JSON list of C-alpha atoms in Angstrom, two decimals:
[
{"chain": "I", "resi": 5, "resn": "UNK", "atom": "CA", "xyz": [136.58, 99.30, -30.35]},
{"chain": "I", "resi": 6, "resn": "UNK", "atom": "CA", "xyz": [136.87, 100.97, -27.06]},
{"chain": "I", "resi": 7, "resn": "UNK", "atom": "CA", "xyz": [133.40, 100.23, -26.43]},
{"chain": "I", "resi": 8, "resn": "UNK", "atom": "CA", "xyz": [134.17, 96.60, -27.11]},
{"chain": "I", "resi": 9, "resn": "UNK", "atom": "CA", "xyz": [137.19, 96.56, -24.81]},
{"chain": "I", "resi": 10, "resn": "UNK", "atom": "CA", "xyz": [135.24, 98.15, -22.08]},
{"chain": "I", "resi": 11, "resn": "UNK", "atom": "CA", "xyz": [132.63, 95.49, -22.38]},
{"chain": "I", "resi": 12, "resn": "UNK", "atom": "CA", "xyz": [135.25, 92.75, -22.28]},
{"chain": "I", "resi": 13, "resn": "UNK", "atom": "CA", "xyz": [136.86, 94.34, -19.16]},
{"chain": "I", "resi": 14, "resn": "UNK", "atom": "CA", "xyz": [133.52, 94.58, -17.46]},
{"chain": "I", "resi": 15, "resn": "UNK", "atom": "CA", "xyz": [132.83, 90.94, -18.35]},
{"chain": "I", "resi": 16, "resn": "UNK", "atom": "CA", "xyz": [136.27, 89.91, -17.00]},
{"chain": "I", "resi": 17, "resn": "UNK", "atom": "CA", "xyz": [135.71, 91.86, -13.77]},
{"chain": "I", "resi": 18, "resn": "UNK", "atom": "CA", "xyz": [132.24, 90.45, -13.42]},
{"chain": "I", "resi": 19, "resn": "UNK", "atom": "CA", "xyz": [133.58, 86.95, -14.03]},
{"chain": "I", "resi": 20, "resn": "UNK", "atom": "CA", "xyz": [136.35, 87.45, -11.47]},
{"chain": "I", "resi": 21, "resn": "UNK", "atom": "CA", "xyz": [133.93, 88.74, -8.89]},
{"chain": "I", "resi": 22, "resn": "UNK", "atom": "CA", "xyz": [131.56, 85.89, -9.60]},
{"chain": "I", "resi": 23, "resn": "UNK", "atom": "CA", "xyz": [134.52, 83.46, -9.28]},
{"chain": "I", "resi": 24, "resn": "UNK", "atom": "CA", "xyz": [135.45, 84.99, -5.88]},
{"chain": "I", "resi": 25, "resn": "UNK", "atom": "CA", "xyz": [131.84, 84.73, -4.76]},
{"chain": "I", "resi": 26, "resn": "UNK", "atom": "CA", "xyz": [131.72, 81.14, -5.93]},
{"chain": "I", "resi": 27, "resn": "UNK", "atom": "CA", "xyz": [134.94, 80.30, -4.11]},
{"chain": "I", "resi": 28, "resn": "UNK", "atom": "CA", "xyz": [133.57, 81.82, -0.92]},
{"chain": "I", "resi": 29, "resn": "UNK", "atom": "CA", "xyz": [130.26, 80.03, -1.36]},
{"chain": "I", "resi": 30, "resn": "UNK", "atom": "CA", "xyz": [132.08, 76.81, -2.19]},
{"chain": "I", "resi": 31, "resn": "UNK", "atom": "CA", "xyz": [134.09, 76.93, 1.01]},
{"chain": "I", "resi": 32, "resn": "UNK", "atom": "CA", "xyz": [131.04, 77.59, 3.18]},
{"chain": "I", "resi": 33, "resn": "UNK", "atom": "CA", "xyz": [129.02, 74.98, 1.23]},
{"chain": "I", "resi": 34, "resn": "UNK", "atom": "CA", "xyz": [131.89, 72.51, 1.49]},
{"chain": "I", "resi": 35, "resn": "UNK", "atom": "CA", "xyz": [132.01, 72.85, 5.26]},
{"chain": "I", "resi": 36, "resn": "UNK", "atom": "CA", "xyz": [128.25, 72.43, 5.41]},
{"chain": "I", "resi": 37, "resn": "UNK", "atom": "CA", "xyz": [128.41, 69.40, 3.12]},
{"chain": "I", "resi": 38, "resn": "UNK", "atom": "CA", "xyz": [131.22, 67.89, 5.22]},
{"chain": "I", "resi": 39, "resn": "UNK", "atom": "CA", "xyz": [129.11, 68.33, 8.34]},
{"chain": "I", "resi": 40, "resn": "UNK", "atom": "CA", "xyz": [126.09, 66.76, 6.58]},
{"chain": "I", "resi": 41, "resn": "UNK", "atom": "CA", "xyz": [128.33, 63.90, 5.47]},
{"chain": "I", "resi": 42, "resn": "UNK", "atom": "CA", "xyz": [129.38, 63.27, 9.07]},
{"chain": "I", "resi": 43, "resn": "UNK", "atom": "CA", "xyz": [125.79, 63.39, 10.28]},
{"chain": "I", "resi": 44, "resn": "UNK", "atom": "CA", "xyz": [124.64, 61.04, 7.52]},
{"chain": "I", "resi": 45, "resn": "UNK", "atom": "CA", "xyz": [127.52, 58.65, 8.29]},
{"chain": "I", "resi": 46, "resn": "UNK", "atom": "CA", "xyz": [126.62, 58.64, 12.02]},
{"chain": "I", "resi": 47, "resn": "UNK", "atom": "CA", "xyz": [122.94, 58.13, 11.17]},
{"chain": "I", "resi": 48, "resn": "UNK", "atom": "CA", "xyz": [123.79, 55.24, 8.81]},
{"chain": "I", "resi": 49, "resn": "UNK", "atom": "CA", "xyz": [125.92, 53.64, 11.54]},
{"chain": "I", "resi": 50, "resn": "UNK", "atom": "CA", "xyz": [123.03, 53.96, 14.00]},
{"chain": "I", "resi": 51, "resn": "UNK", "atom": "CA", "xyz": [120.62, 52.50, 11.43]},
{"chain": "I", "resi": 52, "resn": "UNK", "atom": "CA", "xyz": [123.08, 49.64, 10.76]},
{"chain": "I", "resi": 53, "resn": "UNK", "atom": "CA", "xyz": [123.43, 48.83, 14.46]},
{"chain": "I", "resi": 54, "resn": "UNK", "atom": "CA", "xyz": [119.64, 48.99, 14.95]},
{"chain": "I", "resi": 55, "resn": "UNK", "atom": "CA", "xyz": [119.14, 46.78, 11.91]},
{"chain": "I", "resi": 56, "resn": "UNK", "atom": "CA", "xyz": [121.59, 44.22, 13.34]},
{"chain": "I", "resi": 57, "resn": "UNK", "atom": "CA", "xyz": [119.75, 44.36, 16.70]},
{"chain": "I", "resi": 58, "resn": "UNK", "atom": "CA", "xyz": [116.35, 43.94, 15.06]},
{"chain": "I", "resi": 59, "resn": "UNK", "atom": "CA", "xyz": [117.66, 41.08, 12.90]},
{"chain": "I", "resi": 60, "resn": "UNK", "atom": "CA", "xyz": [119.07, 39.32, 15.97]},
{"chain": "I", "resi": 61, "resn": "UNK", "atom": "CA", "xyz": [115.74, 39.81, 17.76]},
{"chain": "I", "resi": 62, "resn": "UNK", "atom": "CA", "xyz": [113.77, 38.56, 14.76]},
{"chain": "I", "resi": 63, "resn": "UNK", "atom": "CA", "xyz": [115.79, 35.38, 14.05]},
{"chain": "I", "resi": 64, "resn": "UNK", "atom": "CA", "xyz": [113.47, 33.25, 16.25]},
{"chain": "I", "resi": 65, "resn": "UNK", "atom": "CA", "xyz": [110.20, 34.63, 14.86]},
{"chain": "I", "resi": 66, "resn": "UNK", "atom": "CA", "xyz": [111.56, 34.41, 11.29]},
{"chain": "I", "resi": 67, "resn": "UNK", "atom": "CA", "xyz": [112.55, 30.77, 11.80]},
{"chain": "I", "resi": 68, "resn": "UNK", "atom": "CA", "xyz": [109.06, 30.12, 13.25]},
{"chain": "I", "resi": 69, "resn": "UNK", "atom": "CA", "xyz": [107.51, 31.95, 10.26]},
{"chain": "I", "resi": 70, "resn": "UNK", "atom": "CA", "xyz": [109.50, 29.84, 7.79]},
{"chain": "I", "resi": 71, "resn": "UNK", "atom": "CA", "xyz": [108.51, 26.64, 9.64]},
{"chain": "I", "resi": 72, "resn": "UNK", "atom": "CA", "xyz": [104.84, 27.67, 9.63]},
{"chain": "I", "resi": 73, "resn": "UNK", "atom": "CA", "xyz": [105.02, 28.65, 5.96]},
{"chain": "I", "resi": 74, "resn": "UNK", "atom": "CA", "xyz": [106.41, 25.19, 5.10]},
{"chain": "I", "resi": 75, "resn": "UNK", "atom": "CA", "xyz": [103.69, 23.58, 7.25]},
{"chain": "I", "resi": 76, "resn": "UNK", "atom": "CA", "xyz": [101.06, 25.68, 5.46]},
{"chain": "I", "resi": 77, "resn": "UNK", "atom": "CA", "xyz": [102.35, 24.51, 2.07]},
{"chain": "I", "resi": 78, "resn": "UNK", "atom": "CA", "xyz": [102.21, 20.89, 3.28]},
{"chain": "I", "resi": 79, "resn": "UNK", "atom": "CA", "xyz": [98.66, 21.33, 4.61]},
{"chain": "I", "resi": 80, "resn": "UNK", "atom": "CA", "xyz": [97.53, 23.04, 1.39]},
{"chain": "I", "resi": 81, "resn": "UNK", "atom": "CA", "xyz": [98.88, 20.07, -0.57]},
{"chain": "I", "resi": 82, "resn": "UNK", "atom": "CA", "xyz": [96.99, 17.66, 1.71]},
{"chain": "I", "resi": 83, "resn": "UNK", "atom": "CA", "xyz": [93.88, 19.86, 1.39]},
{"chain": "I", "resi": 84, "resn": "UNK", "atom": "CA", "xyz": [94.03, 19.71, -2.40]},
{"chain": "I", "resi": 85, "resn": "UNK", "atom": "CA", "xyz": [94.48, 15.94, -2.27]},
{"chain": "I", "resi": 86, "resn": "UNK", "atom": "CA", "xyz": [91.58, 15.62, 0.16]},
{"chain": "I", "resi": 87, "resn": "UNK", "atom": "CA", "xyz": [89.50, 17.97, -2.00]},
{"chain": "I", "resi": 88, "resn": "UNK", "atom": "CA", "xyz": [89.98, 15.77, -5.05]},
{"chain": "I", "resi": 89, "resn": "UNK", "atom": "CA", "xyz": [89.13, 12.71, -2.94]},
{"chain": "I", "resi": 90, "resn": "UNK", "atom": "CA", "xyz": [86.00, 14.44, -1.64]},
{"chain": "I", "resi": 91, "resn": "UNK", "atom": "CA", "xyz": [84.99, 15.36, -5.19]},
{"chain": "I", "resi": 92, "resn": "UNK", "atom": "CA", "xyz": [85.43, 11.76, -6.31]},
{"chain": "I", "resi": 93, "resn": "UNK", "atom": "CA", "xyz": [83.51, 10.48, -3.27]},
{"chain": "I", "resi": 94, "resn": "UNK", "atom": "CA", "xyz": [80.75, 13.02, -3.98]},
{"chain": "I", "resi": 95, "resn": "UNK", "atom": "CA", "xyz": [80.41, 11.71, -7.53]},
{"chain": "I", "resi": 96, "resn": "UNK", "atom": "CA", "xyz": [80.28, 8.15, -6.21]},
{"chain": "I", "resi": 97, "resn": "UNK", "atom": "CA", "xyz": [77.65, 9.18, -3.65]},
{"chain": "I", "resi": 98, "resn": "UNK", "atom": "CA", "xyz": [75.59, 10.84, -6.39]},
{"chain": "I", "resi": 99, "resn": "UNK", "atom": "CA", "xyz": [75.69, 7.63, -8.45]},
{"chain": "I", "resi": 100, "resn": "UNK", "atom": "CA", "xyz": [74.70, 5.54, -5.43]},
{"chain": "I", "resi": 101, "resn": "UNK", "atom": "CA", "xyz": [71.86, 7.96, -4.66]},
{"chain": "I", "resi": 102, "resn": "UNK", "atom": "CA", "xyz": [70.61, 7.66, -8.24]},
{"chain": "I", "resi": 103, "resn": "UNK", "atom": "CA", "xyz": [70.70, 3.87, -7.98]},
{"chain": "I", "resi": 104, "resn": "UNK", "atom": "CA", "xyz": [68.93, 4.05, -4.61]},
{"chain": "I", "resi": 105, "resn": "UNK", "atom": "CA", "xyz": [66.20, 6.27, -6.06]},
{"chain": "I", "resi": 106, "resn": "UNK", "atom": "CA", "xyz": [65.75, 3.82, -8.93]},
{"chain": "I", "resi": 107, "resn": "UNK", "atom": "CA", "xyz": [65.49, 0.88, -6.52]},
{"chain": "I", "resi": 108, "resn": "UNK", "atom": "CA", "xyz": [63.07, 2.85, -4.30]},
{"chain": "I", "resi": 109, "resn": "UNK", "atom": "CA", "xyz": [60.90, 3.63, -7.30]},
{"chain": "I", "resi": 110, "resn": "UNK", "atom": "CA", "xyz": [60.88, -0.03, -8.31]},
{"chain": "I", "resi": 111, "resn": "UNK", "atom": "CA", "xyz": [60.04, -1.11, -4.76]},
{"chain": "I", "resi": 112, "resn": "UNK", "atom": "CA", "xyz": [57.27, 1.50, -4.53]},
{"chain": "I", "resi": 113, "resn": "UNK", "atom": "CA", "xyz": [55.85, 0.27, -7.82]},
{"chain": "I", "resi": 114, "resn": "UNK", "atom": "CA", "xyz": [55.93, -3.34, -6.63]},
{"chain": "I", "resi": 115, "resn": "UNK", "atom": "CA", "xyz": [54.55, -2.30, -3.24]},
{"chain": "I", "resi": 116, "resn": "UNK", "atom": "CA", "xyz": [51.71, -0.45, -4.91]},
{"chain": "I", "resi": 117, "resn": "UNK", "atom": "CA", "xyz": [50.97, -3.49, -7.04]},
{"chain": "I", "resi": 118, "resn": "UNK", "atom": "CA", "xyz": [51.13, -5.76, -4.00]},
{"chain": "I", "resi": 119, "resn": "UNK", "atom": "CA", "xyz": [49.06, -3.46, -1.80]},
{"chain": "I", "resi": 120, "resn": "UNK", "atom": "CA", "xyz": [46.53, -2.70, -4.50]},
{"chain": "I", "resi": 121, "resn": "UNK", "atom": "CA", "xyz": [43.43, -3.89, -2.64]},
{"chain": "I", "resi": 122, "resn": "UNK", "atom": "CA", "xyz": [41.13, -3.72, -5.67]},
{"chain": "I", "resi": 123, "resn": "UNK", "atom": "CA", "xyz": [41.43, -7.41, -6.58]},
{"chain": "I", "resi": 124, "resn": "UNK", "atom": "CA", "xyz": [41.30, -8.40, -2.90]},
{"chain": "I", "resi": 125, "resn": "UNK", "atom": "CA", "xyz": [38.11, -6.39, -2.39]},
{"chain": "I", "resi": 126, "resn": "UNK", "atom": "CA", "xyz": [36.56, -8.07, -5.44]},
{"chain": "I", "resi": 127, "resn": "UNK", "atom": "CA", "xyz": [37.53, -11.50, -4.09]},
{"chain": "I", "resi": 128, "resn": "UNK", "atom": "CA", "xyz": [35.98, -10.69, -0.69]},
{"chain": "I", "resi": 129, "resn": "UNK", "atom": "CA", "xyz": [32.81, -9.45, -2.38]},
{"chain": "I", "resi": 130, "resn": "UNK", "atom": "CA", "xyz": [32.64, -12.65, -4.44]},
{"chain": "I", "resi": 131, "resn": "UNK", "atom": "CA", "xyz": [33.14, -14.77, -1.31]},
{"chain": "I", "resi": 132, "resn": "UNK", "atom": "CA", "xyz": [30.37, -12.85, 0.49]},
{"chain": "I", "resi": 133, "resn": "UNK", "atom": "CA", "xyz": [28.08, -13.30, -2.51]},
{"chain": "I", "resi": 134, "resn": "UNK", "atom": "CA", "xyz": [28.83, -17.03, -2.62]},
{"chain": "I", "resi": 135, "resn": "UNK", "atom": "CA", "xyz": [28.17, -17.34, 1.14]},
{"chain": "I", "resi": 136, "resn": "UNK", "atom": "CA", "xyz": [24.81, -15.58, 0.68]},
{"chain": "I", "resi": 137, "resn": "UNK", "atom": "CA", "xyz": [23.98, -17.87, -2.22]},
{"chain": "I", "resi": 138, "resn": "UNK", "atom": "CA", "xyz": [24.94, -20.91, -0.08]},
{"chain": "I", "resi": 139, "resn": "UNK", "atom": "CA", "xyz": [22.66, -19.72, 2.71]},
{"chain": "I", "resi": 140, "resn": "UNK", "atom": "CA", "xyz": [19.80, -19.29, 0.22]},
{"chain": "I", "resi": 141, "resn": "UNK", "atom": "CA", "xyz": [20.51, -22.74, -1.29]},
{"chain": "I", "resi": 142, "resn": "UNK", "atom": "CA", "xyz": [20.61, -24.35, 2.16]},
{"chain": "I", "resi": 143, "resn": "UNK", "atom": "CA", "xyz": [17.29, -22.65, 2.93]},
{"chain": "I", "resi": 144, "resn": "UNK", "atom": "CA", "xyz": [15.79, -23.93, -0.35]},
{"chain": "I", "resi": 145, "resn": "UNK", "atom": "CA", "xyz": [17.23, -27.37, 0.31]},
{"chain": "I", "resi": 146, "resn": "UNK", "atom": "CA", "xyz": [15.67, -27.28, 3.81]},
{"chain": "I", "resi": 147, "resn": "UNK", "atom": "CA", "xyz": [12.32, -26.22, 2.33]},
{"chain": "I", "resi": 148, "resn": "UNK", "atom": "CA", "xyz": [12.54, -28.91, -0.36]},
{"chain": "I", "resi": 149, "resn": "UNK", "atom": "CA", "xyz": [13.52, -31.54, 2.21]},
{"chain": "I", "resi": 150, "resn": "UNK", "atom": "CA", "xyz": [10.51, -30.48, 4.26]},
{"chain": "I", "resi": 151, "resn": "UNK", "atom": "CA", "xyz": [8.28, -30.68, 1.19]},
{"chain": "I", "resi": 152, "resn": "UNK", "atom": "CA", "xyz": [9.73, -34.09, 0.30]},
{"chain": "I", "resi": 153, "resn": "UNK", "atom": "CA", "xyz": [9.35, -35.30, 3.88]},
{"chain": "I", "resi": 154, "resn": "UNK", "atom": "CA", "xyz": [5.81, -33.96, 4.00]},
{"chain": "I", "resi": 155, "resn": "UNK", "atom": "CA", "xyz": [5.13, -35.67, 0.68]},
{"chain": "I", "resi": 156, "resn": "UNK", "atom": "CA", "xyz": [6.58, -38.92, 1.98]},
{"chain": "I", "resi": 157, "resn": "UNK", "atom": "CA", "xyz": [4.56, -38.63, 5.14]},
{"chain": "I", "resi": 158, "resn": "UNK", "atom": "CA", "xyz": [1.44, -37.90, 3.19]},
{"chain": "I", "resi": 159, "resn": "UNK", "atom": "CA", "xyz": [2.29, -40.74, 0.76]},
{"chain": "I", "resi": 160, "resn": "UNK", "atom": "CA", "xyz": [2.87, -43.07, 3.67]},
{"chain": "I", "resi": 161, "resn": "UNK", "atom": "CA", "xyz": [-0.35, -41.98, 5.28]},
{"chain": "I", "resi": 162, "resn": "UNK", "atom": "CA", "xyz": [-2.11, -42.37, 1.95]},
{"chain": "I", "resi": 163, "resn": "UNK", "atom": "CA", "xyz": [-0.52, -45.75, 1.47]},
{"chain": "I", "resi": 164, "resn": "UNK", "atom": "CA", "xyz": [-1.48, -46.87, 4.93]},
{"chain": "I", "resi": 165, "resn": "UNK", "atom": "CA", "xyz": [-4.98, -45.67, 4.33]},
{"chain": "I", "resi": 166, "resn": "UNK", "atom": "CA", "xyz": [-4.99, -47.40, 0.97]},
{"chain": "I", "resi": 167, "resn": "UNK", "atom": "CA", "xyz": [-3.71, -50.51, 2.64]},
{"chain": "I", "resi": 168, "resn": "UNK", "atom": "CA", "xyz": [-6.42, -50.36, 5.26]},
{"chain": "I", "resi": 169, "resn": "UNK", "atom": "CA", "xyz": [-8.93, -49.79, 2.57]},
{"chain": "I", "resi": 170, "resn": "UNK", "atom": "CA", "xyz": [-7.44, -52.70, 0.67]},
{"chain": "I", "resi": 171, "resn": "UNK", "atom": "CA", "xyz": [-7.51, -54.83, 3.81]},
{"chain": "I", "resi": 172, "resn": "UNK", "atom": "CA", "xyz": [-11.05, -53.84, 4.47]},
{"chain": "I", "resi": 173, "resn": "UNK", "atom": "CA", "xyz": [-11.92, -54.52, 0.90]},
{"chain": "I", "resi": 174, "resn": "UNK", "atom": "CA", "xyz": [-10.15, -57.82, 1.07]},
{"chain": "I", "resi": 175, "resn": "UNK", "atom": "CA", "xyz": [-11.90, -58.61, 4.31]},
{"chain": "I", "resi": 176, "resn": "UNK", "atom": "CA", "xyz": [-15.15, -57.69, 2.66]},
{"chain": "I", "resi": 177, "resn": "UNK", "atom": "CA", "xyz": [-14.34, -59.86, -0.24]},
{"chain": "I", "resi": 178, "resn": "UNK", "atom": "CA", "xyz": [-13.57, -62.75, 1.89]},
{"chain": "I", "resi": 179, "resn": "UNK", "atom": "CA", "xyz": [-16.67, -62.16, 3.89]},
{"chain": "I", "resi": 180, "resn": "UNK", "atom": "CA", "xyz": [-18.77, -62.37, 0.86]}
]
């Protein structure tokens, strides 16, 4: 038991000495903590005064920022409205372009049909052929008229000769 009592006394003494050390440490720590508290309080006051100064300096720019932010929201709304209008106009333009292409194709087709010179060339060739045939017919007519005229002249000459012969024969008849 003595051993036990000795151990308890040593524990009590150790605890008392630790308590004294803690009290001493607490007092020195407390003074250090109080000083830190004062420094932190002064620093917070400085920060507060600087914050108030900065806020007073920034009131104008902040008001301008808010005004510009509202203006940006308004412009974005107008942009979206204009974007939808542009999209609708683009669709309309695409439809009109399709119709225009269709009309162009139809006009090209009609233009090709109208400017197709194949039938016109055939008509010109036929006219040239007819003109050549007319020239040949006029030449034949001229030759035939000449032949007919020559035949008439020769018939007239033959008739006149026959008439002279007839007159001579008649004169001979009367003379006999």
